[in-house]
Coordinates of C-alpha atoms and ligand atoms in Angstrom, one line a residue:
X22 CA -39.9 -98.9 -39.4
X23 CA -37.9 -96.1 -40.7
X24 CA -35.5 -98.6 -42.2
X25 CA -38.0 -100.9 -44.0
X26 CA -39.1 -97.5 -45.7
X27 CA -35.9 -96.6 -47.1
X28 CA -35.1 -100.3 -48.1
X29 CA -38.6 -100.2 -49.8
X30 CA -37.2 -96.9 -51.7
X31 CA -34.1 -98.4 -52.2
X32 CA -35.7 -101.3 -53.8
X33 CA -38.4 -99.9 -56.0
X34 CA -37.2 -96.8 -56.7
X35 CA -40.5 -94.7 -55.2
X36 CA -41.1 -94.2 -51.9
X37 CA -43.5 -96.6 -49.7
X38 CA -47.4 -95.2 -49.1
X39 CA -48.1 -97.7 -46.0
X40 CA -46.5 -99.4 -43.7
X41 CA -48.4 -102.1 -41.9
X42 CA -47.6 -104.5 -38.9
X43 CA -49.6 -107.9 -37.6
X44 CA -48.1 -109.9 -34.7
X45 CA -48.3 -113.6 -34.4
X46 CA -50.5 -115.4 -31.4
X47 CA -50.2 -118.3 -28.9
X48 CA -53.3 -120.0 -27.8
X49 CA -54.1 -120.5 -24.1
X50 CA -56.4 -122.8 -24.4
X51 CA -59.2 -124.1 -27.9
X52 CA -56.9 -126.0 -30.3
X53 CA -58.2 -127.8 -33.2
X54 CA -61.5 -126.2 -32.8
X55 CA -61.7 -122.8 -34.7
X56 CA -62.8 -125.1 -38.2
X57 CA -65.5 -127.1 -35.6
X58 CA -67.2 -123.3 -34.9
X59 CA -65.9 -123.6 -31.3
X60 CA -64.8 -120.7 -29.2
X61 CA -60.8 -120.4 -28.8
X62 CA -58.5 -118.2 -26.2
X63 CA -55.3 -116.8 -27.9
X64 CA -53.5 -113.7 -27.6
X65 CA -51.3 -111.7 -29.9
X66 CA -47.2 -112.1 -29.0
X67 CA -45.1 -108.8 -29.2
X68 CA -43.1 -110.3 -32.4
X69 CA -44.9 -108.7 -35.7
X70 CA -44.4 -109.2 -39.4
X71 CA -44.0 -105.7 -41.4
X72 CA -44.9 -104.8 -44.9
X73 CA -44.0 -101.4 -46.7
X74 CA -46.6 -100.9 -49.9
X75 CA -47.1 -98.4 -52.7
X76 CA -49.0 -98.6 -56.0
X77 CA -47.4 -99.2 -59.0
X78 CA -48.1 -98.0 -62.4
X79 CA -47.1 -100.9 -64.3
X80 CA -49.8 -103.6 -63.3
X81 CA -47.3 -105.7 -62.1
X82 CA -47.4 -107.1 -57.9
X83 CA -43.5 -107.1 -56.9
X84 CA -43.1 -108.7 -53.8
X85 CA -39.5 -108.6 -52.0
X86 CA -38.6 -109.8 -48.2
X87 CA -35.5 -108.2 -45.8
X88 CA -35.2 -112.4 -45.3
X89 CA -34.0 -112.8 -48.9
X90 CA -32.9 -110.0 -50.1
X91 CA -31.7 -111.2 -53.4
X92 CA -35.1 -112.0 -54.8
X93 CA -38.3 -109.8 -56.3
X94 CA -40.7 -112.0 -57.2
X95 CA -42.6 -110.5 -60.0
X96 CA -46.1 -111.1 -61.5
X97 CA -48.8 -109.4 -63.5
X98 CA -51.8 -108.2 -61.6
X99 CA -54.1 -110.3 -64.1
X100 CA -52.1 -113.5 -63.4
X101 CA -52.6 -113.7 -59.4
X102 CA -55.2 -116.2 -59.4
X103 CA -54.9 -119.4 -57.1
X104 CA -52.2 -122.4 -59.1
X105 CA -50.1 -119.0 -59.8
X106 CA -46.2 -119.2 -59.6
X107 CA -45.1 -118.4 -56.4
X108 CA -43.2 -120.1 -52.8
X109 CA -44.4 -118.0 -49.7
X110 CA -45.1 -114.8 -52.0
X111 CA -48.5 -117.0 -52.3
X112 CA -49.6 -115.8 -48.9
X113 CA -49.2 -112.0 -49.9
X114 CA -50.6 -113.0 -53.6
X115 CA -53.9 -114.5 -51.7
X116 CA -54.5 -111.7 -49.9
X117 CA -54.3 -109.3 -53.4
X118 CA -56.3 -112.2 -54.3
X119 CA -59.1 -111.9 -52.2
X120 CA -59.3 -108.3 -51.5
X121 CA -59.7 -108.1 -55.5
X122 CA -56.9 -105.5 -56.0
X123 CA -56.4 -104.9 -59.8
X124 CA -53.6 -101.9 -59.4
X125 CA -50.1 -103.1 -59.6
X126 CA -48.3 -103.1 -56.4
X127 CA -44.7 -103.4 -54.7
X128 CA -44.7 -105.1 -51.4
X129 CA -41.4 -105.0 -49.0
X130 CA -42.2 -107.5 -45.6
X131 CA -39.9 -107.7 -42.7
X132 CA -41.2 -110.8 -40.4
X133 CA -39.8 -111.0 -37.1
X134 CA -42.2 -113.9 -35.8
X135 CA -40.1 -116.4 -35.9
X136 CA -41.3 -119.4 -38.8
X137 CA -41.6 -122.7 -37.9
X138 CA -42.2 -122.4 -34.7
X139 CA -45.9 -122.4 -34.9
X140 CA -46.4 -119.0 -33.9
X141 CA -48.8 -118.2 -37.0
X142 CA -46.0 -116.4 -38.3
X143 CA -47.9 -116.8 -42.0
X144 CA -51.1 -115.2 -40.6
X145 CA -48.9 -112.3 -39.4
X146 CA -47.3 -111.8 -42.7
X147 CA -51.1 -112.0 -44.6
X148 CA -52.4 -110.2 -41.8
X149 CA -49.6 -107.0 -42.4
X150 CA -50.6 -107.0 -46.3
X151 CA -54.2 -107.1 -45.5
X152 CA -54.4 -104.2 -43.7
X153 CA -52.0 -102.3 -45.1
X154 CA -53.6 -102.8 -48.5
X155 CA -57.1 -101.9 -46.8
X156 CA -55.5 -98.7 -45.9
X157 CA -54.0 -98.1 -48.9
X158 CA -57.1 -98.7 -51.3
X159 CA -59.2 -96.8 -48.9
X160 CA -61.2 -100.7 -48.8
X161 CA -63.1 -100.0 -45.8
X162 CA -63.4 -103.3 -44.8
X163 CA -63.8 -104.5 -41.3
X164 CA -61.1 -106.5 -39.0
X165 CA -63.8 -109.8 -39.5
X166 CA -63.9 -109.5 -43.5
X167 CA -60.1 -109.2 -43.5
X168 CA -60.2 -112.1 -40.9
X169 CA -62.3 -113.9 -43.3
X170 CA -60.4 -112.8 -46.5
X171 CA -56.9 -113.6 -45.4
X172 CA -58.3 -117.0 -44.6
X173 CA -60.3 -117.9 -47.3
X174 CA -56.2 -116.2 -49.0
X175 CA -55.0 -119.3 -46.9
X176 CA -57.3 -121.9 -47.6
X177 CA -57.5 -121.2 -51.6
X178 CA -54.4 -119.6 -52.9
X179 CA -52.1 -121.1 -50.2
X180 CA -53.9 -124.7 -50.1
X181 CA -54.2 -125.1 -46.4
X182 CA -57.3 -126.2 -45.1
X183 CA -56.9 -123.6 -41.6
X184 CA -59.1 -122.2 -39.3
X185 CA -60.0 -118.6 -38.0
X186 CA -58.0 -118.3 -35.1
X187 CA -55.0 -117.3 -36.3
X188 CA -55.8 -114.5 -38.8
X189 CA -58.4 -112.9 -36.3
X190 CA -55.9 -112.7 -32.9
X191 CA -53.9 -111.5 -35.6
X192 CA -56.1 -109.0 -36.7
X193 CA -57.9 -108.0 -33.0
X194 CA -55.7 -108.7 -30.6
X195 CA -55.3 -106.7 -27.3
X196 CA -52.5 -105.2 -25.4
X197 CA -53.0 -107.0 -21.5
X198 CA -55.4 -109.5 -23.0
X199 CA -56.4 -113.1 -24.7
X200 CA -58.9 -112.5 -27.1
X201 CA -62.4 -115.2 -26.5
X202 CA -63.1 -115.4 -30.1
X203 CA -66.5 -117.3 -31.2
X204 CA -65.7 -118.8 -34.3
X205 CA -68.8 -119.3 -35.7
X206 CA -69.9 -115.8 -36.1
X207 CA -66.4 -113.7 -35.0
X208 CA -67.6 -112.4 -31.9
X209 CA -65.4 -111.3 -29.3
X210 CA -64.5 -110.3 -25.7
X211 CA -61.2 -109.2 -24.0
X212 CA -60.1 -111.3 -21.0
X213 CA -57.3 -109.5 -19.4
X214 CA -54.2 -112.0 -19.0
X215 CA -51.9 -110.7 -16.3
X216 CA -49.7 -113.2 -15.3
X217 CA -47.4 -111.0 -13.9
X218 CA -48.7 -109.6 -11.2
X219 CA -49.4 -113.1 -10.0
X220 CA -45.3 -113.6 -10.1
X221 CA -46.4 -116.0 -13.1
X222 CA -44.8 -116.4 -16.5
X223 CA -46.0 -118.1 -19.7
X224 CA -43.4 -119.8 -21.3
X225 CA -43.2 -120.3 -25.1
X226 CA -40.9 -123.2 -26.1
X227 CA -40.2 -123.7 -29.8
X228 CA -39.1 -127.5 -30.2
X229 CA -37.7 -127.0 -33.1
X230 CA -39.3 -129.8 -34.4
X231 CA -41.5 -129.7 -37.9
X232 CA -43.2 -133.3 -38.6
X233 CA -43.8 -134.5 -42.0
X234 CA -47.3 -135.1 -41.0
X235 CA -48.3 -131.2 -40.8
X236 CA -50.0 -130.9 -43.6
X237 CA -52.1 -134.2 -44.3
X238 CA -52.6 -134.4 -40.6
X239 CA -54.4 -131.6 -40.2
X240 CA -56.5 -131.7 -43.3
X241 CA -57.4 -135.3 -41.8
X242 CA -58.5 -134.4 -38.1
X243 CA -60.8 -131.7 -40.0
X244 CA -62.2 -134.1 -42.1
X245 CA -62.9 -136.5 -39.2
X246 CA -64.9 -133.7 -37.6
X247 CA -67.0 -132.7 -40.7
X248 CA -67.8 -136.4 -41.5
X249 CA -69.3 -136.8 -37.6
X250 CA -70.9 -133.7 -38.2
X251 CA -72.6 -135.0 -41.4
X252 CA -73.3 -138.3 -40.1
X253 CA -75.0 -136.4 -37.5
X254 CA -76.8 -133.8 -39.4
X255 CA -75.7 -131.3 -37.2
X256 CA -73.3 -127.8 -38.5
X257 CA -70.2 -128.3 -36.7
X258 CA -68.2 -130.1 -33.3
X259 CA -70.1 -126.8 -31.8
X260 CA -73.7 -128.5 -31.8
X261 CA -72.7 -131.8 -30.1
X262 CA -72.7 -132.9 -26.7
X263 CA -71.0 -135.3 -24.8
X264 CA -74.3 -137.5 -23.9
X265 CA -75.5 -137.3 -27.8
X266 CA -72.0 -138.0 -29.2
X267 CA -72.0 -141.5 -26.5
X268 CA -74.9 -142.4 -27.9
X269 CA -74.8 -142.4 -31.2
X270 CA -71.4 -143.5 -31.1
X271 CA -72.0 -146.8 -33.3
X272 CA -72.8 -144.8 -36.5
X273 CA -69.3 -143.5 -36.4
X274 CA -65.9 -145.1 -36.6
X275 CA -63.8 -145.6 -33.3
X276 CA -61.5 -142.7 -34.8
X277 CA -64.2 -139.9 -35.4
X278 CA -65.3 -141.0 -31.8
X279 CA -62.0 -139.4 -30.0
X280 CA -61.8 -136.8 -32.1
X281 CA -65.2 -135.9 -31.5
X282 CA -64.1 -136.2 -28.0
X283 CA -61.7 -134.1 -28.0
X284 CA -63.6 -130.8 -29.9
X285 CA -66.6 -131.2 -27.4
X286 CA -64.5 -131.6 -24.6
X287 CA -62.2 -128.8 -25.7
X288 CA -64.9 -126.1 -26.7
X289 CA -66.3 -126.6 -22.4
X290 CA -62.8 -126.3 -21.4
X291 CA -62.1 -123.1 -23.0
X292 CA -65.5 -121.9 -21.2
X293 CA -64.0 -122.9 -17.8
X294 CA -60.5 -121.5 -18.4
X295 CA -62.4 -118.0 -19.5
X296 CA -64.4 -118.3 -15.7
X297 CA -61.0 -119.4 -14.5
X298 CA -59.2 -116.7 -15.4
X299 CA -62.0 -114.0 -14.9
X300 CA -61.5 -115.2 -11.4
X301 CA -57.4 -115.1 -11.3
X302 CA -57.7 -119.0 -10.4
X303 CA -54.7 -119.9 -11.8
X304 CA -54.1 -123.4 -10.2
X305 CA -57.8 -124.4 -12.4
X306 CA -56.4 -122.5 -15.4
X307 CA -53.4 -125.2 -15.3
X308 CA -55.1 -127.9 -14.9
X309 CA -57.2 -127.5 -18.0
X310 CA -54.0 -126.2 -19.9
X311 CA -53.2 -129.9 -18.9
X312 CA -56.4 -131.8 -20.1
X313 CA -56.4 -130.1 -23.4
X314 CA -53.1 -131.2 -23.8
X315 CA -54.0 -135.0 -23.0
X316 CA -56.8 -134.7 -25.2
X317 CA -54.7 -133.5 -27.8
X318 CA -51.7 -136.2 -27.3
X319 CA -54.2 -139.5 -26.8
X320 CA -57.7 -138.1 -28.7
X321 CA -56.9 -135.9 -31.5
X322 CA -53.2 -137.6 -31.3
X323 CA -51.2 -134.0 -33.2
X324 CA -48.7 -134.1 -30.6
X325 CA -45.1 -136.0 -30.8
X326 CA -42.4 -136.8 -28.6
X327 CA -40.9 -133.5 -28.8
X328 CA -43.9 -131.7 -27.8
X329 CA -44.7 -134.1 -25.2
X330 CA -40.8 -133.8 -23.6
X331 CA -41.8 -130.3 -23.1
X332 CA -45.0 -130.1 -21.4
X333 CA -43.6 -133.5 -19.4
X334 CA -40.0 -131.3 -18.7
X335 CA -42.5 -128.5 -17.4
X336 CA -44.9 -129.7 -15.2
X337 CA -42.2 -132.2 -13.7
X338 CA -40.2 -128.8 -12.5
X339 CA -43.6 -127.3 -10.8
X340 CA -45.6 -125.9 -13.8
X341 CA -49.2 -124.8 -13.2
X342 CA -50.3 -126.0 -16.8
X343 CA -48.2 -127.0 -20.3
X344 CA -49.4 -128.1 -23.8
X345 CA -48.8 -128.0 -27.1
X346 CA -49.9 -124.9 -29.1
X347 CA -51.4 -124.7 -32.7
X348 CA -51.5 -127.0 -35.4
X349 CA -49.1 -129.6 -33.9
X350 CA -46.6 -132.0 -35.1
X351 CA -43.9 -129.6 -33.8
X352 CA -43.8 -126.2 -33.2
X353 CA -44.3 -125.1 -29.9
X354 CA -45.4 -126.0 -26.4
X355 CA -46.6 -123.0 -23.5
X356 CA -45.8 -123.7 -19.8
X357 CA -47.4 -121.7 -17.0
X358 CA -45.3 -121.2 -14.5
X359 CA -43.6 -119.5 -11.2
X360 CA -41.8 -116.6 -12.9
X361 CA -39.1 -117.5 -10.1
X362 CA -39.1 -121.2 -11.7
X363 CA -38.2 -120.1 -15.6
X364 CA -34.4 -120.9 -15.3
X365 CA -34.9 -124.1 -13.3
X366 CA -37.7 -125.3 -16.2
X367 CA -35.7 -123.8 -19.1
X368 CA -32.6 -126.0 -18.0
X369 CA -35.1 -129.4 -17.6
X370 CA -36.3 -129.1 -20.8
X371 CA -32.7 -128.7 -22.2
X372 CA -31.6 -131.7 -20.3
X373 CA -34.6 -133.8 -21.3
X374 CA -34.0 -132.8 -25.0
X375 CA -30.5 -133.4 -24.5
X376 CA -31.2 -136.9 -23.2
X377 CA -33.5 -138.2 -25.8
X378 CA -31.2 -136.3 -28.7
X379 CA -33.8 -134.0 -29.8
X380 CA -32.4 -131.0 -31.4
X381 CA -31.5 -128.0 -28.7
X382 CA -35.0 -125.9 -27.9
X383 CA -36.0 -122.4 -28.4
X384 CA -37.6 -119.9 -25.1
X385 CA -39.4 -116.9 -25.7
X386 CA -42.0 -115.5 -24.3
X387 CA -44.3 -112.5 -24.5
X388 CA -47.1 -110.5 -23.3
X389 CA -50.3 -110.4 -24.9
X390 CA -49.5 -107.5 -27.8
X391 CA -51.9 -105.6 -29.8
X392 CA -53.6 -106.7 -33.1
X393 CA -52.2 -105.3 -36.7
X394 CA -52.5 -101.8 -37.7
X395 CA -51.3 -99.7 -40.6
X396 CA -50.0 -96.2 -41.4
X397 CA -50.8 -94.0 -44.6
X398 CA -47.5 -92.0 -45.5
X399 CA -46.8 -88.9 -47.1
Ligands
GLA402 C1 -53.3 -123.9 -37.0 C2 -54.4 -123.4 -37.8 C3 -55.5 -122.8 -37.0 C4 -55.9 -123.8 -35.9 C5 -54.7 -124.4 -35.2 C6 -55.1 -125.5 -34.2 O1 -52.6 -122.9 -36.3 O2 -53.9 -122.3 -38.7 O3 -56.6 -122.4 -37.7 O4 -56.8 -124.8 -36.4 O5 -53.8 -124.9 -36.1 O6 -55.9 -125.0 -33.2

């Protein structure tokens, strides 16, 4: 940290008054439910973004990243309103945005979760400015507004329809534990994830691959959702059943059926892989690892053939569970597995990618970090 502060200095001439950190997340199991009010089981990974802040006097929001160091993007307070200028500055703008700062500012950000990968590494970065501008403007607000703000930062400014999940692990994540998050009213409860001491290992596999469908594809399976859920007069995916969606299943279209299917089915999975894990039954925590990513490949069909190499690769060399993680289209797959077993599955998913000339993979993997925080200096 001590060298983002004296590159912020360096910078801007004045000395940083915050510096602030969020982490990006993985999700065990609950995908493509957070918009449906459904509960979801992430956890915060170990690899943050940064952001160095101080007020400025001029009324204008300088934003500058230690990724492209020969740009400062450069805007009047007045002027950061959603349709402004801006490529990812927009997801630091929204969060000004939101949290209604009118004081100029100068914003340095350091992200080390790596982009692309669909590791949330955007809900990291608006994560860092959030509370590091709650800090710094004494805003008081707590970690489910600045859930909610950095969201709504996301939605509006950015112009992607997301869910909660992501800014909230973000924002309360636990050292040693996935966070059950509610989304329909942002409740929460630790469940300690400790895969080690069960000579286990999650795997995080970056595919590399980013599918032109990202955007309209998601924006689509939510609409599909909300237009059961209005057919149905009910709130969200969150107040259906399985026997009332199969029987009312001529007033929607054969599409809206599966991915109906796949939120109910998906919000009771993520119940049994809580009692799963609560119980260090790791052989049921696989198998639903497994189902959510069938539902998500043949019902809710985000997956693609890079994803599906993956979790195939995985489970062929003994995994426990392996599906596809966030949004989908790309991005990354997890794999639960015998921590003896990570070569032997690192080197079949190389070969399989190798085979079907897919670009070369990406490993990591991480335990379950703690949520964003911020320092006041000087
Ligand atoms: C993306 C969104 C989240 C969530 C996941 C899918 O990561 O940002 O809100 O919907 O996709 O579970």
């Amino acid at each position: 940290m001590a060298t983002l502060e004296s590159a912020f200095q360096e910078l801007f001439g004045h000395r940083a008054q915050v510096l602030a950190e969020a982490p990006g997340r993985v999700n065990l199991i609950g995908e493509h439910i957070d918009y449906s009010e459904g509960f979801v089981l992430p956890f915060a990974i170990a690899d943050r973004s940064y952001a160095a802040i101080a007020r400025n006097n001029d009324g204008l929001v300088r934003i500058a990243s230690q990724q492209r160091k020969n740009r400062i993007f450069t805007i009047d307070i007045k002027d950061v309103k959603p349709g402004s200028a801006g490529e990812w500055e927009k997801y630091v703008l929204g969060v000004i945005w939101t949290l209604e700062i009118s004081s100029g500012v100068d914003i340095l950000v350091d992200g080390h979760v790596p982009s692309g990968a669909g590791l949330s590494s955007s809900a990291a970065l608006e994560c860092s400015v959030a509370v590091g501008l709650n800090a710094l403007f004494s805003l008081d607000k707590s970690l489910e507004d600045l859930a909610r703000a950095t969201q709504k930062a996301e939605n509006d400014y950015v112009g992607m329809p997301c869910g909660i999940m992501d800014q909230s692990v973000s924002l309360m994540g636990r050292e040693g534990s996935a966070l059950l998050l509610d989304c329909r009213d942002l409740t929460t409860e630790s469940v300690p994830f400790d895969v080690a001491s069960q000579g286990l290992e999650l795997l995080i596999i970056d595919t590399q691959a980013h599918h032109a469908l990202v955007d309209g594809g998601y924006a689509e399976r939510r609409a599909s959702c909300e237009a059961v859920a209005a057919k149905f007069s009910i709130p969200s995916m969150r107040n259906l059943t399985m026997e009332v969606l199969d029987s009312r299943r001529s007033e929607i279209t054969e599409v809206e059926y599966i991915r109906a299917r796949h939120a109910v089915t998906e919000i009771a999975r993520v119940k049994d892989a809580v009692a799963a894990l609560k119980a260090s039954d790791f052989t049921t925590l696989g198998r639903l690892i497994n189902e959510s990513h069938i539902s998500l490949r043949d019902d809710y069909t985000v997956s693609c053939p890079e994803l599906d190499a993956a979790v195939d690769a995985s489970l062929a060399t003994g995994a426990l569970g392996s599906r596809m993680v966030g949004g989908g289209f790309g991005g990354s797959a997890i794999a639960l597995i015998k921590a003896d077993q990570i070569d032997a599955v690192k080197e079949a998913i190389k070969k399989s990618y190798s085979e079907k000339g897919f670009k070369a993979p990406r490993f990591f993997t991480s335990l379950p970090s703690a949520g964003a925080s911020a320092r006041l200096l000087h």
